[in-house]
Coordinates of C-alpha atoms in Angstrom, one line a residue:
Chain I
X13 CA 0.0 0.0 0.0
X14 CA 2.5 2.5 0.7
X15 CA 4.4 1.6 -2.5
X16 CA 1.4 2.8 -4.4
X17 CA 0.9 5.3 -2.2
X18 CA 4.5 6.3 -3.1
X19 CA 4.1 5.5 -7.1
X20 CA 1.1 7.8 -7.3
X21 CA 2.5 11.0 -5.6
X22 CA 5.6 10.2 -7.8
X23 CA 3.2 10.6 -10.9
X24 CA 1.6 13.5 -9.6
X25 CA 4.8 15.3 -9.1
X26 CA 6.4 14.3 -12.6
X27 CA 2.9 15.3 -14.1
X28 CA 3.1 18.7 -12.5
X29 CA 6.7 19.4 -13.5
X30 CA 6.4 18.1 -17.0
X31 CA 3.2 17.6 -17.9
X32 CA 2.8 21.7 -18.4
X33 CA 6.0 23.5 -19.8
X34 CA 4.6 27.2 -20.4
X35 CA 7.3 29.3 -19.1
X36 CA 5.8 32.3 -17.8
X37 CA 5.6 35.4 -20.2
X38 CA 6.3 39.3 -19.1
X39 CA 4.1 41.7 -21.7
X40 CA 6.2 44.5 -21.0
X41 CA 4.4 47.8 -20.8
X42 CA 4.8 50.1 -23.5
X43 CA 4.5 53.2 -21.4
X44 CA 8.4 53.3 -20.4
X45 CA 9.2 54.3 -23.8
X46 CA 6.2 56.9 -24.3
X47 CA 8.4 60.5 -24.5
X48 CA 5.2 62.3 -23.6
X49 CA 2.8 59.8 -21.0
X50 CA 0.7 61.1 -19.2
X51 CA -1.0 62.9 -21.9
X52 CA -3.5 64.2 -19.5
X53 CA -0.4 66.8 -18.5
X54 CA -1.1 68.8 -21.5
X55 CA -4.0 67.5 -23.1
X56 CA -7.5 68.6 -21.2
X57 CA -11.1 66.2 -21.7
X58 CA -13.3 67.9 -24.0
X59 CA -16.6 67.0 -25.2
X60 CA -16.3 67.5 -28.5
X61 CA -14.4 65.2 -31.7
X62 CA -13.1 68.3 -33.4
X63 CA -10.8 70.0 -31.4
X64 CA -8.9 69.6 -28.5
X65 CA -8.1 71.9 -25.6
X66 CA -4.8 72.4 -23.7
X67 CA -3.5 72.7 -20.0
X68 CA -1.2 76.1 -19.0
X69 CA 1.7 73.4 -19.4
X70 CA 0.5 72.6 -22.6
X71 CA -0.1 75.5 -24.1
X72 CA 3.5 76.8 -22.9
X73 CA 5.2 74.0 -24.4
X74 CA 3.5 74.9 -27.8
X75 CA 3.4 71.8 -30.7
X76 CA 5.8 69.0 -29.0
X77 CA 4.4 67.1 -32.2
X78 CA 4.9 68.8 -35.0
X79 CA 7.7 65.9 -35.9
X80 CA 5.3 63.1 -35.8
X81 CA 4.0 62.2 -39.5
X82 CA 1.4 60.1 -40.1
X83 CA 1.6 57.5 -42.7
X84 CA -1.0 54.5 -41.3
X85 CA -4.3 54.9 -43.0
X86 CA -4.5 57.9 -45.3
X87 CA -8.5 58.5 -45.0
X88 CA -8.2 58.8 -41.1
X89 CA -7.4 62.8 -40.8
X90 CA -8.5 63.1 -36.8
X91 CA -6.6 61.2 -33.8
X92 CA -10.0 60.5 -31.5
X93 CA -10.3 57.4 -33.6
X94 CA -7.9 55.5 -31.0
X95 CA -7.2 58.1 -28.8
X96 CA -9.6 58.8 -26.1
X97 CA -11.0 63.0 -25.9
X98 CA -12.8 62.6 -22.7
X99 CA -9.7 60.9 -21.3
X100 CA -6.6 61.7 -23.2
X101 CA -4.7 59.3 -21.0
X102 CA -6.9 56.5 -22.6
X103 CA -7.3 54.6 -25.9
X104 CA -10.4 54.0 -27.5
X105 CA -11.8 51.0 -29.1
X106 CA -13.7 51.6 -32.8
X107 CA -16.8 50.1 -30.4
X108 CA -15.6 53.4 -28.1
X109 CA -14.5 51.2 -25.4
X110 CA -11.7 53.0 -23.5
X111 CA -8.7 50.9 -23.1
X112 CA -5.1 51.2 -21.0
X113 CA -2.3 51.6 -23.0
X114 CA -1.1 48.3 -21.8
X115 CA -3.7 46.8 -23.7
X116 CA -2.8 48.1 -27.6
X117 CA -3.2 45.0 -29.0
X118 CA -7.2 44.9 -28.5
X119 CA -6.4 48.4 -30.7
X120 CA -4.2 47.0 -33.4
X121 CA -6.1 43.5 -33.7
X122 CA -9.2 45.6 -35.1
X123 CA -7.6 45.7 -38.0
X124 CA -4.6 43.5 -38.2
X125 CA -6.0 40.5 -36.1
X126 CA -4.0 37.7 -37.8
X127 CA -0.6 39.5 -36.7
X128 CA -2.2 40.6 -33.5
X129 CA -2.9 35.8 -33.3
X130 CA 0.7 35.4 -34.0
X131 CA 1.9 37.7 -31.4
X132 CA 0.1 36.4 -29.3
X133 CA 1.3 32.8 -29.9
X134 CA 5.3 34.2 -30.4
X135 CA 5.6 33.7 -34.1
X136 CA 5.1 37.4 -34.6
X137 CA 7.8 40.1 -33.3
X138 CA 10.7 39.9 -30.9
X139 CA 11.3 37.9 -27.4
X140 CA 13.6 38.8 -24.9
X141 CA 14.5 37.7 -21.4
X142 CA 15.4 34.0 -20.6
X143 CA 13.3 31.1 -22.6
X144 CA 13.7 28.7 -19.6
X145 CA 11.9 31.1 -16.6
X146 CA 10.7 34.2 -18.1
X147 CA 10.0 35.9 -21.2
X148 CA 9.5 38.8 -22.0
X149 CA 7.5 40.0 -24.6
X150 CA 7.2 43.6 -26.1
X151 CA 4.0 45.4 -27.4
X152 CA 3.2 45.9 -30.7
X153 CA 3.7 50.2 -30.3
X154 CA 7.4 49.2 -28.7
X155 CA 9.3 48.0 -32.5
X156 CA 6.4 49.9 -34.6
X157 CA 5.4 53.7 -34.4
X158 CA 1.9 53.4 -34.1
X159 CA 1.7 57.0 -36.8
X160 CA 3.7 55.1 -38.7
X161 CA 4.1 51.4 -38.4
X162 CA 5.8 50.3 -41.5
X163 CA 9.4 49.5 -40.7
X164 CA 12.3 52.1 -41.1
X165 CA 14.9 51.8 -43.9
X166 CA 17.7 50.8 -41.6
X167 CA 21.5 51.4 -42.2
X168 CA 23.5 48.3 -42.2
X169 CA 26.5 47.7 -40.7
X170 CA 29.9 47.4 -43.1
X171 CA 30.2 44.1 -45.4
X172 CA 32.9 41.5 -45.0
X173 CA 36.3 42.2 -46.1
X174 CA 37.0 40.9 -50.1
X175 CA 39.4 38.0 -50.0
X176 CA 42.3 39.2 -51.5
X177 CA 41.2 42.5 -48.9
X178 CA 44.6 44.2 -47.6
X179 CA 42.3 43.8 -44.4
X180 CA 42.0 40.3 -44.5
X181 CA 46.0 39.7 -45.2
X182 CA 47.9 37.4 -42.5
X183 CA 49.7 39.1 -40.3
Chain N
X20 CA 86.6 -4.1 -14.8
X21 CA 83.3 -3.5 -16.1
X22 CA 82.4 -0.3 -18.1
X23 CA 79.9 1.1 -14.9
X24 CA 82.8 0.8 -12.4
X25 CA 84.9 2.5 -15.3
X26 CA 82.6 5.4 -15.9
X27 CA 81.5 5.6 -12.0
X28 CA 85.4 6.2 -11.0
X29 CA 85.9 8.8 -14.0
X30 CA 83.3 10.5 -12.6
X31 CA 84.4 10.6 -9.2
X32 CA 87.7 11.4 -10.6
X33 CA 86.1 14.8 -12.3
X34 CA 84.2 15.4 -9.7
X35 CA 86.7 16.0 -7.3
X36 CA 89.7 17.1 -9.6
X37 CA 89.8 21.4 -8.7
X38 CA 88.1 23.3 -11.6
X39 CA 91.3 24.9 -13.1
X40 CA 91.0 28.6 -13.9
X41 CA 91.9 27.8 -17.6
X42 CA 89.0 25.8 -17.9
X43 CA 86.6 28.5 -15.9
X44 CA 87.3 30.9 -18.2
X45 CA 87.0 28.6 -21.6
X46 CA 83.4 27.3 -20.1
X47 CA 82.5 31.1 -19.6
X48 CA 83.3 32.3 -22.6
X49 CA 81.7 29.4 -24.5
X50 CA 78.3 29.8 -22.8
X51 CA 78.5 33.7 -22.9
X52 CA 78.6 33.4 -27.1
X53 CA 76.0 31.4 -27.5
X54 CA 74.0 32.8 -24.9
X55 CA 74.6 35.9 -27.0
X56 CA 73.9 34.4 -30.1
X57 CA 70.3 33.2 -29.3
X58 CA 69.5 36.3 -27.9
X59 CA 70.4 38.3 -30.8
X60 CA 67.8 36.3 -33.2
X61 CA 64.3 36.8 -33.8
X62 CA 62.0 34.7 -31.9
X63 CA 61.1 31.7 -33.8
X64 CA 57.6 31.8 -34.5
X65 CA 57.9 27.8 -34.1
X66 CA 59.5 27.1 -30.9
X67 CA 57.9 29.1 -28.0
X68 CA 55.2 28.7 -25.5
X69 CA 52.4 27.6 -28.1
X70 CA 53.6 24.3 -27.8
X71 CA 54.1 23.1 -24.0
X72 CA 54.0 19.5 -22.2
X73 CA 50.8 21.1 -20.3
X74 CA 49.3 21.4 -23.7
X75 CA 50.9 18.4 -25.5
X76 CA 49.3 15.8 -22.6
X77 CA 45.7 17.4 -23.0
X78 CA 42.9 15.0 -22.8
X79 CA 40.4 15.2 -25.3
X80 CA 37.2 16.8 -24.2
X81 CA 35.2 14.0 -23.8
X82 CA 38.1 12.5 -21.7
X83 CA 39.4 14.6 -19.4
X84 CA 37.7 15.0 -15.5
X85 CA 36.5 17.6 -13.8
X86 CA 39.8 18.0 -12.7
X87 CA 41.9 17.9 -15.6
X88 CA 38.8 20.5 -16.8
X89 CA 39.7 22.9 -13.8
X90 CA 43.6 22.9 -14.8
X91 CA 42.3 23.2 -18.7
X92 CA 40.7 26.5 -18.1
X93 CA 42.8 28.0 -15.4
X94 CA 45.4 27.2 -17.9
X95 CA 43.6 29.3 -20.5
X96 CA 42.4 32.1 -18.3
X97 CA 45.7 32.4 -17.2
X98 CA 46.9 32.7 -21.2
X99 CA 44.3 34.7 -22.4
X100 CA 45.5 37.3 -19.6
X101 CA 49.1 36.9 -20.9
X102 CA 47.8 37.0 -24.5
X103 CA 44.9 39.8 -24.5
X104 CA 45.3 41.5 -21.4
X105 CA 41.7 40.9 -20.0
X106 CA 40.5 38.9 -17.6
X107 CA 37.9 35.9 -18.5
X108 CA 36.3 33.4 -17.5
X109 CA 36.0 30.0 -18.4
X110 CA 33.0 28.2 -18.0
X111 CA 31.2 24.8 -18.9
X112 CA 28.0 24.4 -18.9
X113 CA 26.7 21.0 -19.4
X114 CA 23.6 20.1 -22.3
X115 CA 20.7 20.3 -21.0
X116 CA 18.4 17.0 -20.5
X117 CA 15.0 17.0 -22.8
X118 CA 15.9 19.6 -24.8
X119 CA 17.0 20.1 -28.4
X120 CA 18.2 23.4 -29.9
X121 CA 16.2 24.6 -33.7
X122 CA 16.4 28.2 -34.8
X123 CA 14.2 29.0 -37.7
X124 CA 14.4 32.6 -39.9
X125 CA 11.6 34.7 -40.7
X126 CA 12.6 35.4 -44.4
X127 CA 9.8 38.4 -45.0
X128 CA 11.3 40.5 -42.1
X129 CA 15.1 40.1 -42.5
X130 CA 15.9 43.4 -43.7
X131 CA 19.5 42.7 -43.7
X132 CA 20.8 44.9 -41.4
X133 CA 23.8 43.5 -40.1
X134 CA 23.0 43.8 -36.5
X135 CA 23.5 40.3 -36.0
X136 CA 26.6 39.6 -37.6
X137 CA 28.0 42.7 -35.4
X138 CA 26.8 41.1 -31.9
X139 CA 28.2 37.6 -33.1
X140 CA 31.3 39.2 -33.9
X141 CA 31.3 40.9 -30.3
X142 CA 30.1 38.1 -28.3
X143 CA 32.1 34.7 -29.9
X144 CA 35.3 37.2 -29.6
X145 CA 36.1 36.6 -33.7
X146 CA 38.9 37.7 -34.6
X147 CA 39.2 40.9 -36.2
X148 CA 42.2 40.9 -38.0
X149 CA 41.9 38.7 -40.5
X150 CA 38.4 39.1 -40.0
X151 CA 36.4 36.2 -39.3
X152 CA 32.5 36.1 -39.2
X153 CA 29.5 33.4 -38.6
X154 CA 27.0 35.0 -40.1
X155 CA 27.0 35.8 -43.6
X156 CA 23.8 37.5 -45.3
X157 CA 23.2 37.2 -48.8
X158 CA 21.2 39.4 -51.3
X159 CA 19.0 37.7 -53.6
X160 CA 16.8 39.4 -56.3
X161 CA 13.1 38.8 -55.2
X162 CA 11.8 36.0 -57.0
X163 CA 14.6 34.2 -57.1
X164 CA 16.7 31.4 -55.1
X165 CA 20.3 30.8 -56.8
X166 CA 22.7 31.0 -53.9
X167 CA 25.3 31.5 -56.7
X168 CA 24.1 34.2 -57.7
X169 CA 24.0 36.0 -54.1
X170 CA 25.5 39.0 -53.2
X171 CA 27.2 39.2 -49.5
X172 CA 29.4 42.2 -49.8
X173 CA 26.1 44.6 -50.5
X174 CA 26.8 47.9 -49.4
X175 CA 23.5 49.3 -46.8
X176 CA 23.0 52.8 -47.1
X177 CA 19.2 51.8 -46.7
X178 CA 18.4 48.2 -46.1
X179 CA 16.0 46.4 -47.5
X180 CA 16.9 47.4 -50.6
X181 CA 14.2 47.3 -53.5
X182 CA 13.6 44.5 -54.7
X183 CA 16.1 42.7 -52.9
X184 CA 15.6 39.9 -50.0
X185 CA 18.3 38.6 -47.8
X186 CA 19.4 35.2 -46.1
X187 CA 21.6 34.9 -43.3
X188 CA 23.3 31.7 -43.4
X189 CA 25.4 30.2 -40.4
X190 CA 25.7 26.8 -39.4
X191 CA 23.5 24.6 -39.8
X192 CA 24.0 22.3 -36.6
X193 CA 22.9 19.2 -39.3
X194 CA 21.5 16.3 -37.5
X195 CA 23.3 14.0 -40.3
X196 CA 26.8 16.9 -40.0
X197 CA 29.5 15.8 -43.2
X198 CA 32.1 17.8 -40.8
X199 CA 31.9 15.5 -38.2
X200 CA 32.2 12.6 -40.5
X201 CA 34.9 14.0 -42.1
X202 CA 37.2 15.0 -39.2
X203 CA 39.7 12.6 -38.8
X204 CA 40.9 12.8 -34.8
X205 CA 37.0 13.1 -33.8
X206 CA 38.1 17.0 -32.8
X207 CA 34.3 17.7 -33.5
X208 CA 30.5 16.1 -32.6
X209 CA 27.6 16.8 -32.2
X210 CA 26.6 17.3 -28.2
X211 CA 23.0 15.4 -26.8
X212 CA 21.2 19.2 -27.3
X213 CA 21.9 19.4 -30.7
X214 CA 24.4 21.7 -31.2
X215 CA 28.0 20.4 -33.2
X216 CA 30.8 21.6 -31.3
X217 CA 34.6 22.0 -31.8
X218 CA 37.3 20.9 -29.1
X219 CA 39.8 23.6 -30.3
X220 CA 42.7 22.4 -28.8
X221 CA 42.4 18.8 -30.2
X222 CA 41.9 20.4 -33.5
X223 CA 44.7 19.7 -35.6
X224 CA 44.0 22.0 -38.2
X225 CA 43.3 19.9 -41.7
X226 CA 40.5 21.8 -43.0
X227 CA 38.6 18.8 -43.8
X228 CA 35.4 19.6 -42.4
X229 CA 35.6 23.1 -43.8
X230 CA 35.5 21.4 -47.5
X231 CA 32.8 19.0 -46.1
X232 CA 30.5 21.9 -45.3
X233 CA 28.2 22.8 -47.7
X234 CA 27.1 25.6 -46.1
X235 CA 30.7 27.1 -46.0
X236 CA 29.9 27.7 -41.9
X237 CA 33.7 26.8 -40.4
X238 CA 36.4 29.4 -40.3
X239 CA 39.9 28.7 -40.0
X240 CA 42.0 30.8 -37.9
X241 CA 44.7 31.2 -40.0
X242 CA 47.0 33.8 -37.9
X243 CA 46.4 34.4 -34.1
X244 CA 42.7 36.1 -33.6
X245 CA 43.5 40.3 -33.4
X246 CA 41.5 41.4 -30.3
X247 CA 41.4 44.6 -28.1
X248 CA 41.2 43.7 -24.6
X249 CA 38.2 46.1 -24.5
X250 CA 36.5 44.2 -27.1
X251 CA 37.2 41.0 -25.2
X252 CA 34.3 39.1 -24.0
X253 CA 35.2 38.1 -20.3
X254 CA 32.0 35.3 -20.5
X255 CA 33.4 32.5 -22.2
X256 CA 33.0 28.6 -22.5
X257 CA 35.6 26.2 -23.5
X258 CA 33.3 24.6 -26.5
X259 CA 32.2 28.0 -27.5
X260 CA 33.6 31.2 -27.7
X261 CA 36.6 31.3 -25.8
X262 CA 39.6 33.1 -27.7
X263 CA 40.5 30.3 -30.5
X264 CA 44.2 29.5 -31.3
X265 CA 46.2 29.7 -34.2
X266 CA 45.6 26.9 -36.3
X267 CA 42.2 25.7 -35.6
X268 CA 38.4 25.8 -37.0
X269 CA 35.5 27.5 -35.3
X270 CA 31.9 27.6 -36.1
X271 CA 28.4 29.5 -34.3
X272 CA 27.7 27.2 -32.0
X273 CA 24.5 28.9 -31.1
X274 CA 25.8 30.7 -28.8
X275 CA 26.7 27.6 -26.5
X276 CA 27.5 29.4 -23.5
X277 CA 24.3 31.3 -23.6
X278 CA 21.6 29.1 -24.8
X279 CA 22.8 26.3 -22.1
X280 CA 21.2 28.9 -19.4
X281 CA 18.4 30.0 -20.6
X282 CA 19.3 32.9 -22.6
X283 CA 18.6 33.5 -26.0
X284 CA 21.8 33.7 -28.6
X285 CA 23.6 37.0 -29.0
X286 CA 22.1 37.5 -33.0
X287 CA 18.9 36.7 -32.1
X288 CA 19.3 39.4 -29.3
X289 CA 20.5 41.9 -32.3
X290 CA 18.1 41.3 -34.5
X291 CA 15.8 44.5 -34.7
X292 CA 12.8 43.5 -36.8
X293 CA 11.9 40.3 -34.5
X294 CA 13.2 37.8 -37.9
X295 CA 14.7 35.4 -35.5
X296 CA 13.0 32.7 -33.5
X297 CA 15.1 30.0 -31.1
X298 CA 13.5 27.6 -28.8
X299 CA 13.4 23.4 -27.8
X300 CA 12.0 21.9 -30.7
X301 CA 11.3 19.0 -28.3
X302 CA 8.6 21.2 -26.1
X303 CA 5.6 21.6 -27.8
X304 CA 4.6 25.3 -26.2
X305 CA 7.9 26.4 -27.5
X306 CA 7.7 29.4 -30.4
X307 CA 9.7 27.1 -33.2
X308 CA 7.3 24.4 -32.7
X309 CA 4.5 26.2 -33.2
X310 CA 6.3 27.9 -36.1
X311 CA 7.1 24.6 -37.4
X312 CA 3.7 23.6 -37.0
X313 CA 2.2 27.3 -38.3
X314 CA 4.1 28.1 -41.5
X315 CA 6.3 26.5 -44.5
X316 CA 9.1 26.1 -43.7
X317 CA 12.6 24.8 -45.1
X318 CA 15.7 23.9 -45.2
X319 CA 18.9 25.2 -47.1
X320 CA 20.4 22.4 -49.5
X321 CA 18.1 19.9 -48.2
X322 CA 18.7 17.2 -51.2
X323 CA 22.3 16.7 -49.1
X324 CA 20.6 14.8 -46.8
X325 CA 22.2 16.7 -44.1
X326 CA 19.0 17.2 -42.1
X327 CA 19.8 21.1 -40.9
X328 CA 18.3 22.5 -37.8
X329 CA 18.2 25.7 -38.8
X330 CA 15.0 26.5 -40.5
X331 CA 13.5 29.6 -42.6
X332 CA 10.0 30.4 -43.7
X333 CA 8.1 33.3 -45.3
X334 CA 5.2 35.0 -43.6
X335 CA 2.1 34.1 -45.5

């Protein structure tokens, strides 16, 4: 009897180990990398989906982004369509849910839900951290600008020296 | 009289005769000049400490004990200090049990940046003088798939180019590897995790296994490897990327050191567009797996027969 009794906890345990290997994953918060979070310093709620009002601090630090361009859909002229006007701080769902930052993927996965299925599963975008006790996982707005999300032309780093390359000659 | 109690009395003989000052001075003299004499030549590249009986009477790999590993690698801190002038590490981490190594290479988002040939360089500790690299990425015209007619010395002002797409290539770490079967003092094999590794200092240097590649993934060190000791990586392993000698082949090894623990390899680390994907193909949850499972993906060469784990694939 206590053999079994012995045998079965043994099962238990391997089960338990084994049996499940997901290794835990961080989604890291995308706010870290936001130059301008809280939004709610400089942007005021307002009522209304045309314009926008702005705090003293705000309105001293005149148009922090004049830089950004927007290149993601071209019919879309006003931001309210994902960011929130009653609370800037907030995104906003086409359904007008309001949604955390944390939570961008809901936003992008409107549209691009077969990316947004990948991510989700790690086939899609970058991992980080340790792939035995804890990954960690970026957001989508961390690699792509969300104004902007096709990728950047990058600059590549020099080519291998030419055999026959004075660089490449044996010392 | 026998010859021993012959030489044994000539030696007693000399031993006690008084050194004469004639003969001082001719055994002074004598030494002095040749003393002189090898000190005046140029080192010999040949005989010096790159060959000692420490060195000669290493074990293989496989062989040697957990002893004979701790004398190994103090033995090669202890050089590498002489050597590069940085203090390192040696470590050795063992395979890990249930697990088998499979990186696979998202194809549409290379963009061919070069950021993981840079961190491979940096971590492994290549040599940068002649200039030795892991990863090479080739250009290929869309549409087409002639490695021939590949390009890897593209200039990037702006990567991707148009219509250009590029493939990294670095070893393979084949399930069926032609440079293990073609290394003739068994100075290379493939560990229980999947991962073909290289004893460097049973290598002796033939080059076999650098013909038998068909993925041209082994480098041979053909002059000691040029390293600042800033650019020195202090974390090293003896299978991986410890500073190679002169004389020997090296290969990616994944990252060895790294991948052992946990972490993920230094290019995939580099990689800025998210293209590269390593996991245990033998746990089911892991990203290749499902990638595996997900999309098409293929092999390099794969009519060889030398069953690469090392897989790309193109988003859908």
């Amino acid at each position: 009897m206590k053999k079994i009794n012995i045998f079965l906890i043994a099962i238990i345990v391997l089960t338990g180990t084994f049996g499940e290997s997901e290794v835990p994953v961080i989604v890291r918060s995308p706010k870290a990398k936001m130059k301008f979070y809280p939004c709610s310093s400089c942007h005021r709620p307002s009522a209304s989906l045309s314009e926008f009002q702005l705090t003293a601090r705000g309105q001293r630090q005149g148009n922090v982004h004049r830089k950004m361009e927007f290149k993601h859909m071209p019919e879309v002229k006003e931001c309210f369509m994902c960011h929130g006007h009653q609370n800037p701080d907030t995104l906003v769902l086409l359904d007008g849910q309001k949604i955390e930052h944390e939570q961008v993927p809901l936003l992008c996965g409107q549209c691009h839900g077969l990316k947004k299925g990948e991510w989700e599963k790690g086939l899609h975008g970058r991992l980080e951290g340790n792939f035995q006790t804890q990954k960690i996982k970026p957001m989508c707005i961390e690699c792509h600008d969300a104004h902007k999300p096709k990728f950047p032309k990058f600059k590549a780093f020099p080519p291998p020296a030419r055999p026959g390359n004075p660089e490449r000659r044996i010392p | 009289m026998k010859w021993t109690h012959r030489l044994r009395k000539w030696i007693d003989h000399r031993s006690h005769q008084k050194l004469s000052r004639r003969a001082f001075l001719k055994g002074l003299f004598a030494g002095g000049a040749s003393l002189g004499v090898a000190s005046s030549l140029p080192p010999s590249p040949y005989i010096s400490d790159r060959y000692t009986w420490e060195k000669f009477f290493q074990k293989h790999y496989k062989e040697m004990t957990p002893q004979d590993k701790e004398k190994v690698f103090s033995r090669i801190e202890r050089e590498t200090q002489q050597n590069y002038k940085s203090d390192v590490k040696i470590s050795d981490p063992p395979p890990i049990p249930g697990v088998k190594f499979v990186y696979c290479l998202n194809l549409s988002a290379c963009n061919g940046s070069r950021y993981c040939v840079k961190a491979c360089v940096e971590e492994n500790n290549q040599s940068r003088n002649p200039q030795i690299q892991y990863i090479k990425v080739l250009e290929l015209d869309r549409g087409s798939f002639n490695l021939e007619k590949s390009n890897r010395y593209y200039e990037g002002e702006s990567v991707p180019r148009e219509g250009k797409f590029y493939l990294p290539v670095q070893c393979m770490q084949c399930d069926n590897p032609p440079c293990v079967k073609a290394c003739p003092v068994q100075a290379t094999w493939k560990e229980p995790d999947g991962i073909v590794v290289i004893d460097y200092d049973w290598c002796i240097g033939c080059r076999y296994c650098q013909v038998a590649c068909p993925y041209e993934a082994r480098n041979f060190n053909l002059a000691d490897p040029a390293l600042d000791p800033q650019e020195v990586n202090p974390n090293q392993s003896y299978l991986s990327n410890r500073i190679r000698p002169r004389g020997v082949m090296e290969k990616c090894t994944f990252c060895l050191h790294r991948v052992r623990q946990g972490r993920y390899p230094a290019c995939l680390e580099a990689c800025p567009t998210g293209a590269r994907k390593f996991g245990n193909i033998l746990d089911p949850e892991s990203e290749v797996s499902k990638i595996l499972k997900a999309k098409k993906a293929f092999v390099l060469k794969e009519e060889l027969n030398t069953i690469p784990r090392f897989f790309y694939y193109f988003d859908d």
